[in-house]
Amino acid sequence: MRIFNKKARQNYHILETFQAGIVLMGQEVKSLRAGKADINDSFAKIQDNQVFLKNAFIYPYQSGALETKFSNYDPRQDRKLLLHKSEIDRLRGRLSAGSMALIPLAIFTANN
């Protein structure tokens, strides 16, 4: 399943793209596989030598099973992106040089 940020290519000039992993809880993985997410208003930010995806909305997973301890999470919580240290340093340099932003273009599952 792929989820696209349809506004990103219209509102921003894309200079470079990166592919990063994302740290998710089990219920979030199930929601993404079902295509239940919205990244249109999301962005990434570097904090403490780590990159975090902010304002991405991953809908709570709806199942017929009983509620689990992970089903009560914040759908807009910050999620850590997995990038190499050299990529993070390069991004930090590019961001400090001018008015640039880190905008997610798409989220996709590994089995695509």
PDB file of N, CA and C in Angstrom:
ATOM      1  N   MET A   1       0.842  -1.182   0.000  1.00  0.00           N
ATOM      2  CA  MET A   1       0.000   0.000   0.000  1.00  0.00           C
ATOM      3  C   MET A   1       0.884   1.241   0.000  1.00  0.00           C
ATOM      4  N   ARG A   2       0.508   2.237  -0.759  1.00  0.00           N
ATOM      5  CA  ARG A   2       1.219   3.514  -0.806  1.00  0.00           C
ATOM      6  C   ARG A   2       0.269   4.644  -0.447  1.00  0.00           C
ATOM      7  N   ILE A   3       0.782   5.560   0.363  1.00  0.00           N
ATOM      8  CA  ILE A   3       0.045   6.763   0.733  1.00  0.00           C
ATOM      9  C   ILE A   3       0.862   7.940   0.247  1.00  0.00           C
ATOM     10  N   PHE A   4       0.268   8.810  -0.551  1.00  0.00           N
ATOM     11  CA  PHE A   4       0.996   9.917  -1.157  1.00  0.00           C
ATOM     12  C   PHE A   4       0.603  11.251  -0.534  1.00  0.00           C
ATOM     13  N   ASN A   5       1.552  12.156  -0.516  1.00  0.00           N
ATOM     14  CA  ASN A   5       1.324  13.540  -0.127  1.00  0.00           C
ATOM     15  C   ASN A   5       1.081  14.298  -1.425  1.00  0.00           C
ATOM     16  N   LYS A   6      -0.170  14.457  -1.802  1.00  0.00           N
ATOM     17  CA  LYS A   6      -0.523  15.023  -3.106  1.00  0.00           C
ATOM     18  C   LYS A   6      -0.192  16.504  -3.208  1.00  0.00           C
ATOM     19  N   LYS A   7      -0.176  17.200  -2.074  1.00  0.00           N
ATOM     20  CA  LYS A   7       0.101  18.638  -2.094  1.00  0.00           C
ATOM     21  C   LYS A   7       1.591  18.949  -2.190  1.00  0.00           C
ATOM     22  N   ALA A   8       2.446  18.015  -1.829  1.00  0.00           N
ATOM     23  CA  ALA A   8       3.884  18.295  -1.737  1.00  0.00           C
ATOM     24  C   ALA A   8       4.478  18.723  -3.076  1.00  0.00           C
ATOM     25  N   ARG A   9       4.199  18.005  -4.126  1.00  0.00           N
ATOM     26  CA  ARG A   9       4.789  18.334  -5.436  1.00  0.00           C
ATOM     27  C   ARG A   9       4.195  19.604  -6.034  1.00  0.00           C
ATOM     28  N   GLN A  10       3.020  20.000  -5.590  1.00  0.00           N
ATOM     29  CA  GLN A  10       2.427  21.251  -6.055  1.00  0.00           C
ATOM     30  C   GLN A  10       2.943  22.452  -5.278  1.00  0.00           C
ATOM     31  N   ASN A  11       3.148  22.284  -3.970  1.00  0.00           N
ATOM     32  CA  ASN A  11       3.499  23.410  -3.105  1.00  0.00           C
ATOM     33  C   ASN A  11       4.986  23.601  -2.886  1.00  0.00           C
ATOM     34  N   TYR A  12       5.810  22.599  -3.234  1.00  0.00           N
ATOM     35  CA  TYR A  12       7.238  22.666  -2.962  1.00  0.00           C
ATOM     36  C   TYR A  12       8.031  22.293  -4.207  1.00  0.00           C
ATOM     37  N   HIS A  13       9.222  22.845  -4.302  1.00  0.00           N
ATOM     38  CA  HIS A  13      10.177  22.454  -5.334  1.00  0.00           C
ATOM     39  C   HIS A  13      11.044  21.352  -4.717  1.00  0.00           C
ATOM     40  N   ILE A  14      10.992  20.153  -5.254  1.00  0.00           N
ATOM     41  CA  ILE A  14      11.698  19.006  -4.690  1.00  0.00           C
ATOM     42  C   ILE A  14      13.143  19.022  -5.193  1.00  0.00           C
ATOM     43  N   LEU A  15      14.097  19.191  -4.270  1.00  0.00           N
ATOM     44  CA  LEU A  15      15.507  19.223  -4.633  1.00  0.00           C
ATOM     45  C   LEU A  15      16.153  17.843  -4.566  1.00  0.00           C
ATOM     46  N   GLU A  16      15.740  17.065  -3.586  1.00  0.00           N
ATOM     47  CA  GLU A  16      16.368  15.767  -3.359  1.00  0.00           C
ATOM     48  C   GLU A  16      15.391  14.872  -2.613  1.00  0.00           C
ATOM     49  N   THR A  17      15.488  13.580  -2.840  1.00  0.00           N
ATOM     50  CA  THR A  17      14.629  12.642  -2.125  1.00  0.00           C
ATOM     51  C   THR A  17      15.487  11.632  -1.370  1.00  0.00           C
ATOM     52  N   PHE A  18      14.968  11.182  -0.252  1.00  0.00           N
ATOM     53  CA  PHE A  18      15.593  10.155   0.570  1.00  0.00           C
ATOM     54  C   PHE A  18      14.557   9.098   0.867  1.00  0.00           C
ATOM     55  N   GLN A  19      15.034   7.904   1.123  1.00  0.00           N
ATOM     56  CA  GLN A  19      14.151   6.842   1.565  1.00  0.00           C
ATOM     57  C   GLN A  19      14.559   6.497   2.989  1.00  0.00           C
ATOM     58  N   ALA A  20      13.612   6.515   3.908  1.00  0.00           N
ATOM     59  CA  ALA A  20      13.900   6.277   5.320  1.00  0.00           C
ATOM     60  C   ALA A  20      12.920   5.268   5.891  1.00  0.00           C
ATOM     61  N   GLY A  21      13.378   4.549   6.895  1.00  0.00           N
ATOM     62  CA  GLY A  21      12.493   3.683   7.653  1.00  0.00           C
ATOM     63  C   GLY A  21      11.742   4.527   8.663  1.00  0.00           C
ATOM     64  N   ILE A  22      10.725   3.949   9.239  1.00  0.00           N
ATOM     65  CA  ILE A  22       9.934   4.660  10.243  1.00  0.00           C
ATOM     66  C   ILE A  22       9.631   3.707  11.391  1.00  0.00           C
ATOM     67  N   VAL A  23       9.744   4.208  12.607  1.00  0.00           N
ATOM     68  CA  VAL A  23       9.476   3.390  13.791  1.00  0.00           C
ATOM     69  C   VAL A  23       7.982   3.465  14.091  1.00  0.00           C
ATOM     70  N   LEU A  24       7.322   2.297  14.080  1.00  0.00           N
ATOM     71  CA  LEU A  24       5.876   2.216  14.287  1.00  0.00           C
ATOM     72  C   LEU A  24       5.536   1.172  15.331  1.00  0.00           C
ATOM     73  N   MET A  25       4.369   1.330  15.947  1.00  0.00           N
ATOM     74  CA  MET A  25       3.819   0.293  16.820  1.00  0.00           C
ATOM     75  C   MET A  25       3.001  -0.665  15.954  1.00  0.00           C
ATOM     76  N   GLY A  26       2.684  -1.813  16.490  1.00  0.00           N
ATOM     77  CA  GLY A  26       1.984  -2.852  15.739  1.00  0.00           C
ATOM     78  C   GLY A  26       0.688  -2.401  15.098  1.00  0.00           C
ATOM     79  N   GLN A  27      -0.139  -1.675  15.845  1.00  0.00           N
ATOM     80  CA  GLN A  27      -1.417  -1.219  15.318  1.00  0.00           C
ATOM     81  C   GLN A  27      -1.226  -0.228  14.169  1.00  0.00           C
ATOM     82  N   GLU A  28      -0.163   0.581  14.237  1.00  0.00           N
ATOM     83  CA  GLU A  28       0.105   1.549  13.175  1.00  0.00           C
ATOM     84  C   GLU A  28       0.491   0.840  11.879  1.00  0.00           C
ATOM     85  N   VAL A  29       1.216  -0.251  11.997  1.00  0.00           N
ATOM     86  CA  VAL A  29       1.601  -1.029  10.818  1.00  0.00           C
ATOM     87  C   VAL A  29       0.353  -1.571  10.127  1.00  0.00           C
ATOM     88  N   LYS A  30      -0.573  -2.096  10.906  1.00  0.00           N
ATOM     89  CA  LYS A  30      -1.813  -2.631  10.341  1.00  0.00           C
ATOM     90  C   LYS A  30      -2.625  -1.533   9.655  1.00  0.00           C
ATOM     91  N   SER A  31      -2.673  -0.351  10.251  1.00  0.00           N
ATOM     92  CA  SER A  31      -3.399   0.764   9.643  1.00  0.00           C
ATOM     93  C   SER A  31      -2.749   1.188   8.332  1.00  0.00           C
ATOM     94  N   LEU A  32      -1.419   1.262   8.312  1.00  0.00           N
ATOM     95  CA  LEU A  32      -0.732   1.638   7.070  1.00  0.00           C
ATOM     96  C   LEU A  32      -0.960   0.610   5.968  1.00  0.00           C
ATOM     97  N   ARG A  33      -0.919  -0.654   6.319  1.00  0.00           N
ATOM     98  CA  ARG A  33      -1.167  -1.699   5.312  1.00  0.00           C
ATOM     99  C   ARG A  33      -2.573  -1.612   4.751  1.00  0.00           C
ATOM    100  N   ALA A  34      -3.497  -1.094   5.550  1.00  0.00           N
ATOM    101  CA  ALA A  34      -4.875  -0.903   5.093  1.00  0.00           C
ATOM    102  C   ALA A  34      -5.048   0.436   4.377  1.00  0.00           C
ATOM    103  N   GLY A  35      -3.976   1.235   4.298  1.00  0.00           N
ATOM    104  CA  GLY A  35      -4.047   2.520   3.607  1.00  0.00           C
ATOM    105  C   GLY A  35      -4.703   3.617   4.417  1.00  0.00           C
ATOM    106  N   LYS A  36      -4.702   3.485   5.723  1.00  0.00           N
ATOM    107  CA  LYS A  36      -5.392   4.437   6.600  1.00  0.00           C
ATOM    108  C   LYS A  36      -4.409   5.425   7.216  1.00  0.00           C
ATOM    109  N   ALA A  37      -3.933   6.373   6.417  1.00  0.00           N
ATOM    110  CA  ALA A  37      -3.027   7.409   6.913  1.00  0.00           C
ATOM    111  C   ALA A  37      -3.162   8.655   6.050  1.00  0.00           C
ATOM    112  N   ASP A  38      -2.754   9.781   6.619  1.00  0.00           N
ATOM    113  CA  ASP A  38      -2.779  11.060   5.906  1.00  0.00           C
ATOM    114  C   ASP A  38      -1.482  11.798   6.220  1.00  0.00           C
ATOM    115  N   ILE A  39      -0.697  12.104   5.191  1.00  0.00           N
ATOM    116  CA  ILE A  39       0.567  12.818   5.380  1.00  0.00           C
ATOM    117  C   ILE A  39       0.564  14.170   4.677  1.00  0.00           C
ATOM    118  N   ASN A  40      -0.597  14.654   4.282  1.00  0.00           N
ATOM    119  CA  ASN A  40      -0.671  15.909   3.525  1.00  0.00           C
ATOM    120  C   ASN A  40      -0.168  17.117   4.303  1.00  0.00           C
ATOM    121  N   ASP A  41      -0.326  17.158   5.601  1.00  0.00           N
ATOM    122  CA  ASP A  41       0.121  18.302   6.404  1.00  0.00           C
ATOM    123  C   ASP A  41       1.345  17.975   7.242  1.00  0.00           C
ATOM    124  N   SER A  42       2.043  16.906   6.918  1.00  0.00           N
ATOM    125  CA  SER A  42       3.160  16.478   7.754  1.00  0.00           C
ATOM    126  C   SER A  42       4.490  17.042   7.258  1.00  0.00           C
ATOM    127  N   PHE A  43       5.468  16.979   8.133  1.00  0.00           N
ATOM    128  CA  PHE A  43       6.822  17.434   7.820  1.00  0.00           C
ATOM    129  C   PHE A  43       7.776  16.679   8.730  1.00  0.00           C
ATOM    130  N   ALA A  44       9.068  16.789   8.458  1.00  0.00           N
ATOM    131  CA  ALA A  44      10.071  16.155   9.301  1.00  0.00           C
ATOM    132  C   ALA A  44      10.956  17.228   9.904  1.00  0.00           C
ATOM    133  N   LYS A  45      11.494  16.916  11.074  1.00  0.00           N
ATOM    134  CA  LYS A  45      12.322  17.871  11.790  1.00  0.00           C
ATOM    135  C   LYS A  45      13.478  17.124  12.444  1.00  0.00           C
ATOM    136  N   ILE A  46      14.661  17.747  12.436  1.00  0.00           N
ATOM    137  CA  ILE A  46      15.831  17.160  13.076  1.00  0.00           C
ATOM    138  C   ILE A  46      15.891  17.657  14.513  1.00  0.00           C
ATOM    139  N   GLN A  47      15.927  16.708  15.461  1.00  0.00           N
ATOM    140  CA  GLN A  47      16.023  17.018  16.891  1.00  0.00           C
ATOM    141  C   GLN A  47      17.011  16.050  17.528  1.00  0.00           C
ATOM    142  N   ASP A  48      18.011  16.566  18.205  1.00  0.00           N
ATOM    143  CA  ASP A  48      18.984  15.730  18.914  1.00  0.00           C
ATOM    144  C   ASP A  48      19.606  14.654  18.019  1.00  0.00           C
ATOM    145  N   ASN A  49      20.057  15.054  16.837  1.00  0.00           N
ATOM    146  CA  ASN A  49      20.700  14.151  15.867  1.00  0.00           C
ATOM    147  C   ASN A  49      19.791  13.013  15.409  1.00  0.00           C
ATOM    148  N   GLN A  50      18.488  13.202  15.496  1.00  0.00           N
ATOM    149  CA  GLN A  50      17.514  12.238  15.000  1.00  0.00           C
ATOM    150  C   GLN A  50      16.470  12.991  14.194  1.00  0.00           C
ATOM    151  N   VAL A  51      15.842  12.297  13.266  1.00  0.00           N
ATOM    152  CA  VAL A  51      14.816  12.918  12.434  1.00  0.00           C
ATOM    153  C   VAL A  51      13.466  12.350  12.851  1.00  0.00           C
ATOM    154  N   PHE A  52      12.493  13.251  13.041  1.00  0.00           N
ATOM    155  CA  PHE A  52      11.149  12.845  13.455  1.00  0.00           C
ATOM    156  C   PHE A  52      10.119  13.320  12.445  1.00  0.00           C
ATOM    157  N   LEU A  53       9.184  12.451  12.122  1.00  0.00           N
ATOM    158  CA  LEU A  53       8.048  12.793  11.284  1.00  0.00           C
ATOM    159  C   LEU A  53       6.983  13.390  12.191  1.00  0.00           C
ATOM    160  N   LYS A  54       6.531  14.578  11.855  1.00  0.00           N
ATOM    161  CA  LYS A  54       5.575  15.298  12.693  1.00  0.00           C
ATOM    162  C   LYS A  54       4.276  15.512  11.926  1.00  0.00           C
ATOM    163  N   ASN A  55       3.194  15.478  12.661  1.00  0.00           N
ATOM    164  CA  ASN A  55       1.862  15.797  12.154  1.00  0.00           C
ATOM    165  C   ASN A  55       1.336  14.813  11.110  1.00  0.00           C
ATOM    166  N   ALA A  56       1.926  13.636  11.018  1.00  0.00           N
ATOM    167  CA  ALA A  56       1.367  12.595  10.153  1.00  0.00           C
ATOM    168  C   ALA A  56       0.239  11.907  10.922  1.00  0.00           C
ATOM    169  N   PHE A  57      -0.873  11.694  10.260  1.00  0.00           N
ATOM    170  CA  PHE A  57      -2.040  11.098  10.922  1.00  0.00           C
ATOM    171  C   PHE A  57      -2.181   9.653  10.474  1.00  0.00           C
ATOM    172  N   ILE A  58      -1.956   8.722  11.392  1.00  0.00           N
ATOM    173  CA  ILE A  58      -2.182   7.298  11.121  1.00  0.00           C
ATOM    174  C   ILE A  58      -3.408   6.893  11.928  1.00  0.00           C
ATOM    175  N   TYR A  59      -4.463   6.579  11.217  1.00  0.00           N
ATOM    176  CA  TYR A  59      -5.737   6.275  11.865  1.00  0.00           C
ATOM    177  C   TYR A  59      -5.615   5.077  12.805  1.00  0.00           C
ATOM    178  N   PRO A  60      -6.302   5.108  13.930  1.00  0.00           N
ATOM    179  CA  PRO A  60      -6.302   3.944  14.822  1.00  0.00           C
ATOM    180  C   PRO A  60      -6.867   2.733  14.089  1.00  0.00           C
ATOM    181  N   TYR A  61      -6.245   1.599  14.291  1.00  0.00           N
ATOM    182  CA  TYR A  61      -6.660   0.366  13.625  1.00  0.00           C
ATOM    183  C   TYR A  61      -7.981  -0.111  14.202  1.00  0.00           C
ATOM    184  N   GLN A  62      -8.921  -0.376  13.333  1.00  0.00           N
ATOM    185  CA  GLN A  62     -10.237  -0.865  13.746  1.00  0.00           C
ATOM    186  C   GLN A  62     -10.321  -2.354  13.444  1.00  0.00           C
ATOM    187  N   SER A  63     -10.538  -3.133  14.477  1.00  0.00           N
ATOM    188  CA  SER A  63     -10.686  -4.573  14.267  1.00  0.00           C
ATOM    189  C   SER A  63     -11.850  -5.080  15.100  1.00  0.00           C
ATOM    190  N   GLY A  64     -12.252  -6.289  14.840  1.00  0.00           N
ATOM    191  CA  GLY A  64     -13.338  -6.880  15.598  1.00  0.00           C
ATOM    192  C   GLY A  64     -12.862  -7.449  16.927  1.00  0.00           C
ATOM    193  N   ALA A  65     -11.531  -7.502  17.109  1.00  0.00           N
ATOM    194  CA  ALA A  65     -10.975  -8.070  18.339  1.00  0.00           C
ATOM    195  C   ALA A  65     -11.103  -7.076  19.491  1.00  0.00           C
ATOM    196  N   LEU A  66     -10.835  -7.546  20.665  1.00  0.00           N
ATOM    197  CA  LEU A  66     -10.863  -6.686  21.843  1.00  0.00           C
ATOM    198  C   LEU A  66      -9.770  -5.627  21.747  1.00  0.00           C
ATOM    199  N   GLU A  67      -9.985  -4.521  22.438  1.00  0.00           N
ATOM    200  CA  GLU A  67      -8.998  -3.440  22.461  1.00  0.00           C
ATOM    201  C   GLU A  67      -7.685  -3.967  23.039  1.00  0.00           C
ATOM    202  N   THR A  68      -6.576  -3.544  22.443  1.00  0.00           N
ATOM    203  CA  THR A  68      -5.266  -3.915  22.970  1.00  0.00           C
ATOM    204  C   THR A  68      -4.664  -2.724  23.685  1.00  0.00           C
ATOM    205  N   LYS A  69      -3.558  -2.935  24.356  1.00  0.00           N
ATOM    206  CA  LYS A  69      -2.922  -1.841  25.088  1.00  0.00           C
ATOM    207  C   LYS A  69      -2.342  -0.799  24.148  1.00  0.00           C
ATOM    208  N   PHE A  70      -2.163  -1.129  22.851  1.00  0.00           N
ATOM    209  CA  PHE A  70      -1.603  -0.184  21.894  1.00  0.00           C
ATOM    210  C   PHE A  70      -2.665   0.551  21.084  1.00  0.00           C
ATOM    211  N   SER A  71      -3.918   0.226  21.268  1.00  0.00           N
ATOM    212  CA  SER A  71      -4.951   0.832  20.440  1.00  0.00           C
ATOM    213  C   SER A  71      -5.280   2.258  20.856  1.00  0.00           C
ATOM    214  N   ASN A  72      -4.848   2.684  22.023  1.00  0.00           N
ATOM    215  CA  ASN A  72      -5.107   4.037  22.487  1.00  0.00           C
ATOM    216  C   ASN A  72      -3.874   4.912  22.318  1.00  0.00           C
ATOM    217  N   TYR A  73      -3.400   5.080  21.120  1.00  0.00           N
ATOM    218  CA  TYR A  73      -2.238   5.928  20.872  1.00  0.00           C
ATOM    219  C   TYR A  73      -2.689   7.224  20.215  1.00  0.00           C
ATOM    220  N   ASP A  74      -1.815   8.218  20.244  1.00  0.00           N
ATOM    221  CA  ASP A  74      -2.099   9.498  19.604  1.00  0.00           C
ATOM    222  C   ASP A  74      -1.849   9.355  18.103  1.00  0.00           C
ATOM    223  N   PRO A  75      -2.862   9.507  17.260  1.00  0.00           N
ATOM    224  CA  PRO A  75      -2.685   9.325  15.819  1.00  0.00           C
ATOM    225  C   PRO A  75      -1.711  10.326  15.192  1.00  0.00           C
ATOM    226  N   ARG A  76      -1.456  11.454  15.848  1.00  0.00           N
ATOM    227  CA  ARG A  76      -0.536  12.460  15.322  1.00  0.00           C
ATOM    228  C   ARG A  76       0.794  12.514  16.064  1.00  0.00           C
ATOM    229  N   GLN A  77       1.123  11.479  16.788  1.00  0.00           N
ATOM    230  CA  GLN A  77       2.364  11.485  17.553  1.00  0.00           C
ATOM    231  C   GLN A  77       3.585  11.556  16.634  1.00  0.00           C
ATOM    232  N   ASP A  78       4.700  12.055  17.170  1.00  0.00           N
ATOM    233  CA  ASP A  78       5.940  12.102  16.411  1.00  0.00           C
ATOM    234  C   ASP A  78       6.451  10.685  16.219  1.00  0.00           C
ATOM    235  N   ARG A  79       6.971  10.411  15.029  1.00  0.00           N
ATOM    236  CA  ARG A  79       7.504   9.085  14.729  1.00  0.00           C
ATOM    237  C   ARG A  79       8.930   9.230  14.222  1.00  0.00           C
ATOM    238  N   LYS A  80       9.803   8.431  14.767  1.00  0.00           N
ATOM    239  CA  LYS A  80      11.213   8.514  14.421  1.00  0.00           C
ATOM    240  C   LYS A  80      11.454   7.947  13.023  1.00  0.00           C
ATOM    241  N   LEU A  81      12.241   8.682  12.231  1.00  0.00           N
ATOM    242  CA  LEU A  81      12.650   8.214  10.915  1.00  0.00           C
ATOM    243  C   LEU A  81      14.064   7.657  11.017  1.00  0.00           C
ATOM    244  N   LEU A  82      14.324   6.580  10.312  1.00  0.00           N
ATOM    245  CA  LEU A  82      15.611   5.900  10.383  1.00  0.00           C
ATOM    246  C   LEU A  82      16.458   6.272   9.169  1.00  0.00           C
ATOM    247  N   LEU A  83      17.467   7.107   9.425  1.00  0.00           N
ATOM    248  CA  LEU A  83      18.411   7.542   8.396  1.00  0.00           C
ATOM    249  C   LEU A  83      19.826   7.347   8.917  1.00  0.00           C
ATOM    250  N   HIS A  84      20.777   7.228   8.009  1.00  0.00           N
ATOM    251  CA  HIS A  84      22.176   7.144   8.402  1.00  0.00           C
ATOM    252  C   HIS A  84      22.636   8.490   8.950  1.00  0.00           C
ATOM    253  N   LYS A  85      23.624   8.453   9.829  1.00  0.00           N
ATOM    254  CA  LYS A  85      24.146   9.676  10.442  1.00  0.00           C
ATOM    255  C   LYS A  85      24.663  10.648   9.378  1.00  0.00           C
ATOM    256  N   SER A  86      25.300  10.123   8.344  1.00  0.00           N
ATOM    257  CA  SER A  86      25.819  10.992   7.282  1.00  0.00           C
ATOM    258  C   SER A  86      24.681  11.692   6.540  1.00  0.00           C
ATOM    259  N   GLU A  87      23.549  11.006   6.358  1.00  0.00           N
ATOM    260  CA  GLU A  87      22.393  11.628   5.711  1.00  0.00           C
ATOM    261  C   GLU A  87      21.797  12.719   6.598  1.00  0.00           C
ATOM    262  N   ILE A  88      21.728  12.464   7.888  1.00  0.00           N
ATOM    263  CA  ILE A  88      21.189  13.458   8.821  1.00  0.00           C
ATOM    264  C   ILE A  88      22.080  14.694   8.845  1.00  0.00           C
ATOM    265  N   ASP A  89      23.404  14.489   8.872  1.00  0.00           N
ATOM    266  CA  ASP A  89      24.332  15.624   8.855  1.00  0.00           C
ATOM    267  C   ASP A  89      24.187  16.430   7.567  1.00  0.00           C
ATOM    268  N   ARG A  90      24.035  15.752   6.458  1.00  0.00           N
ATOM    269  CA  ARG A  90      23.859  16.425   5.167  1.00  0.00           C
ATOM    270  C   ARG A  90      22.555  17.232   5.144  1.00  0.00           C
ATOM    271  N   LEU A  91      21.497  16.638   5.663  1.00  0.00           N
ATOM    272  CA  LEU A  91      20.216  17.340   5.736  1.00  0.00           C
ATOM    273  C   LEU A  91      20.302  18.562   6.638  1.00  0.00           C
ATOM    274  N   ARG A  92      20.966  18.412   7.769  1.00  0.00           N
ATOM    275  CA  ARG A  92      21.119  19.531   8.700  1.00  0.00           C
ATOM    276  C   ARG A  92      21.839  20.690   8.010  1.00  0.00           C
ATOM    277  N   GLY A  93      22.877  20.392   7.248  1.00  0.00           N
ATOM    278  CA  GLY A  93      23.605  21.427   6.516  1.00  0.00           C
ATOM    279  C   GLY A  93      22.743  22.113   5.471  1.00  0.00           C
ATOM    280  N   ARG A  94      21.960  21.344   4.752  1.00  0.00           N
ATOM    281  CA  ARG A  94      21.079  21.918   3.725  1.00  0.00           C
ATOM    282  C   ARG A  94      19.992  22.782   4.351  1.00  0.00           C
ATOM    283  N   LEU A  95      19.447  22.344   5.476  1.00  0.00           N
ATOM    284  CA  LEU A  95      18.370  23.090   6.126  1.00  0.00           C
ATOM    285  C   LEU A  95      18.870  24.397   6.736  1.00  0.00           C
ATOM    286  N   SER A  96      20.099  24.395   7.242  1.00  0.00           N
ATOM    287  CA  SER A  96      20.632  25.613   7.854  1.00  0.00           C
ATOM    288  C   SER A  96      21.028  26.646   6.804  1.00  0.00           C
ATOM    289  N   ALA A  97      21.195  26.227   5.555  1.00  0.00           N
ATOM    290  CA  ALA A  97      21.632  27.133   4.487  1.00  0.00           C
ATOM    291  C   ALA A  97      20.530  28.065   3.996  1.00  0.00           C
ATOM    292  N   GLY A  98      19.282  27.688   4.137  1.00  0.00           N
ATOM    293  CA  GLY A  98      18.221  28.544   3.610  1.00  0.00           C
ATOM    294  C   GLY A  98      16.849  28.102   4.043  1.00  0.00           C
ATOM    295  N   SER A  99      15.856  28.625   3.358  1.00  0.00           N
ATOM    296  CA  SER A  99      14.465  28.322   3.709  1.00  0.00           C
ATOM    297  C   SER A  99      14.025  27.032   3.028  1.00  0.00           C
ATOM    298  N   MET A 100      14.412  25.923   3.613  1.00  0.00           N
ATOM    299  CA  MET A 100      14.052  24.605   3.096  1.00  0.00           C
ATOM    300  C   MET A 100      13.307  23.831   4.162  1.00  0.00           C
ATOM    301  N   ALA A 101      12.592  22.814   3.730  1.00  0.00           N
ATOM    302  CA  ALA A 101      11.822  21.989   4.648  1.00  0.00           C
ATOM    303  C   ALA A 101      11.950  20.529   4.251  1.00  0.00           C
ATOM    304  N   LEU A 102      11.759  19.655   5.213  1.00  0.00           N
ATOM    305  CA  LEU A 102      11.720  18.215   4.963  1.00  0.00           C
ATOM    306  C   LEU A 102      10.257  17.803   4.895  1.00  0.00           C
ATOM    307  N   ILE A 103       9.812  17.426   3.711  1.00  0.00           N
ATOM    308  CA  ILE A 103       8.408  17.094   3.482  1.00  0.00           C
ATOM    309  C   ILE A 103       8.313  15.658   2.985  1.00  0.00           C
ATOM    310  N   PRO A 104       7.519  14.807   3.640  1.00  0.00           N
ATOM    311  CA  PRO A 104       7.354  13.443   3.144  1.00  0.00           C
ATOM    312  C   PRO A 104       6.511  13.433   1.861  1.00  0.00           C
ATOM    313  N   LEU A 105       6.976  12.667   0.892  1.00  0.00           N
ATOM    314  CA  LEU A 105       6.255  12.540  -0.374  1.00  0.00           C
ATOM    315  C   LEU A 105       5.331  11.344  -0.395  1.00  0.00           C
ATOM    316  N   ALA A 106       5.755  10.260   0.287  1.00  0.00           N
ATOM    317  CA  ALA A 106       4.947   9.037   0.283  1.00  0.00           C
ATOM    318  C   ALA A 106       5.361   8.143   1.443  1.00  0.00           C
ATOM    319  N   ILE A 107       4.454   7.281   1.827  1.00  0.00           N
ATOM    320  CA  ILE A 107       4.733   6.203   2.769  1.00  0.00           C
ATOM    321  C   ILE A 107       4.300   4.920   2.069  1.00  0.00           C
ATOM    322  N   PHE A 108       5.169   3.941   2.110  1.00  0.00           N
ATOM    323  CA  PHE A 108       4.804   2.668   1.506  1.00  0.00           C
ATOM    324  C   PHE A 108       5.331   1.528   2.356  1.00  0.00           C
ATOM    325  N   THR A 109       4.663   0.390   2.277  1.00  0.00           N
ATOM    326  CA  THR A 109       5.089  -0.770   3.031  1.00  0.00           C
ATOM    327  C   THR A 109       6.137  -1.539   2.230  1.00  0.00           C
ATOM    328  N   ALA A 110       6.963  -2.276   2.925  1.00  0.00           N
ATOM    329  CA  ALA A 110       8.097  -2.956   2.300  1.00  0.00           C
ATOM    330  C   ALA A 110       7.674  -4.061   1.342  1.00  0.00           C
ATOM    331  N   ASN A 111       6.485  -4.587   1.478  1.00  0.00           N
ATOM    332  CA  ASN A 111       6.060  -5.703   0.617  1.00  0.00           C
ATOM    333  C   ASN A 111       5.446  -5.237  -0.698  1.00  0.00           C
ATOM    334  N   ASN A 112       5.644  -3.953  -1.075  1.00  0.00           N
ATOM    335  CA  ASN A 112       5.121  -3.454  -2.363  1.00  0.00           C
ATOM    336  C   ASN A 112       6.052  -3.805  -3.474  1.00  0.00           C
TER     337      ASN A 112
END
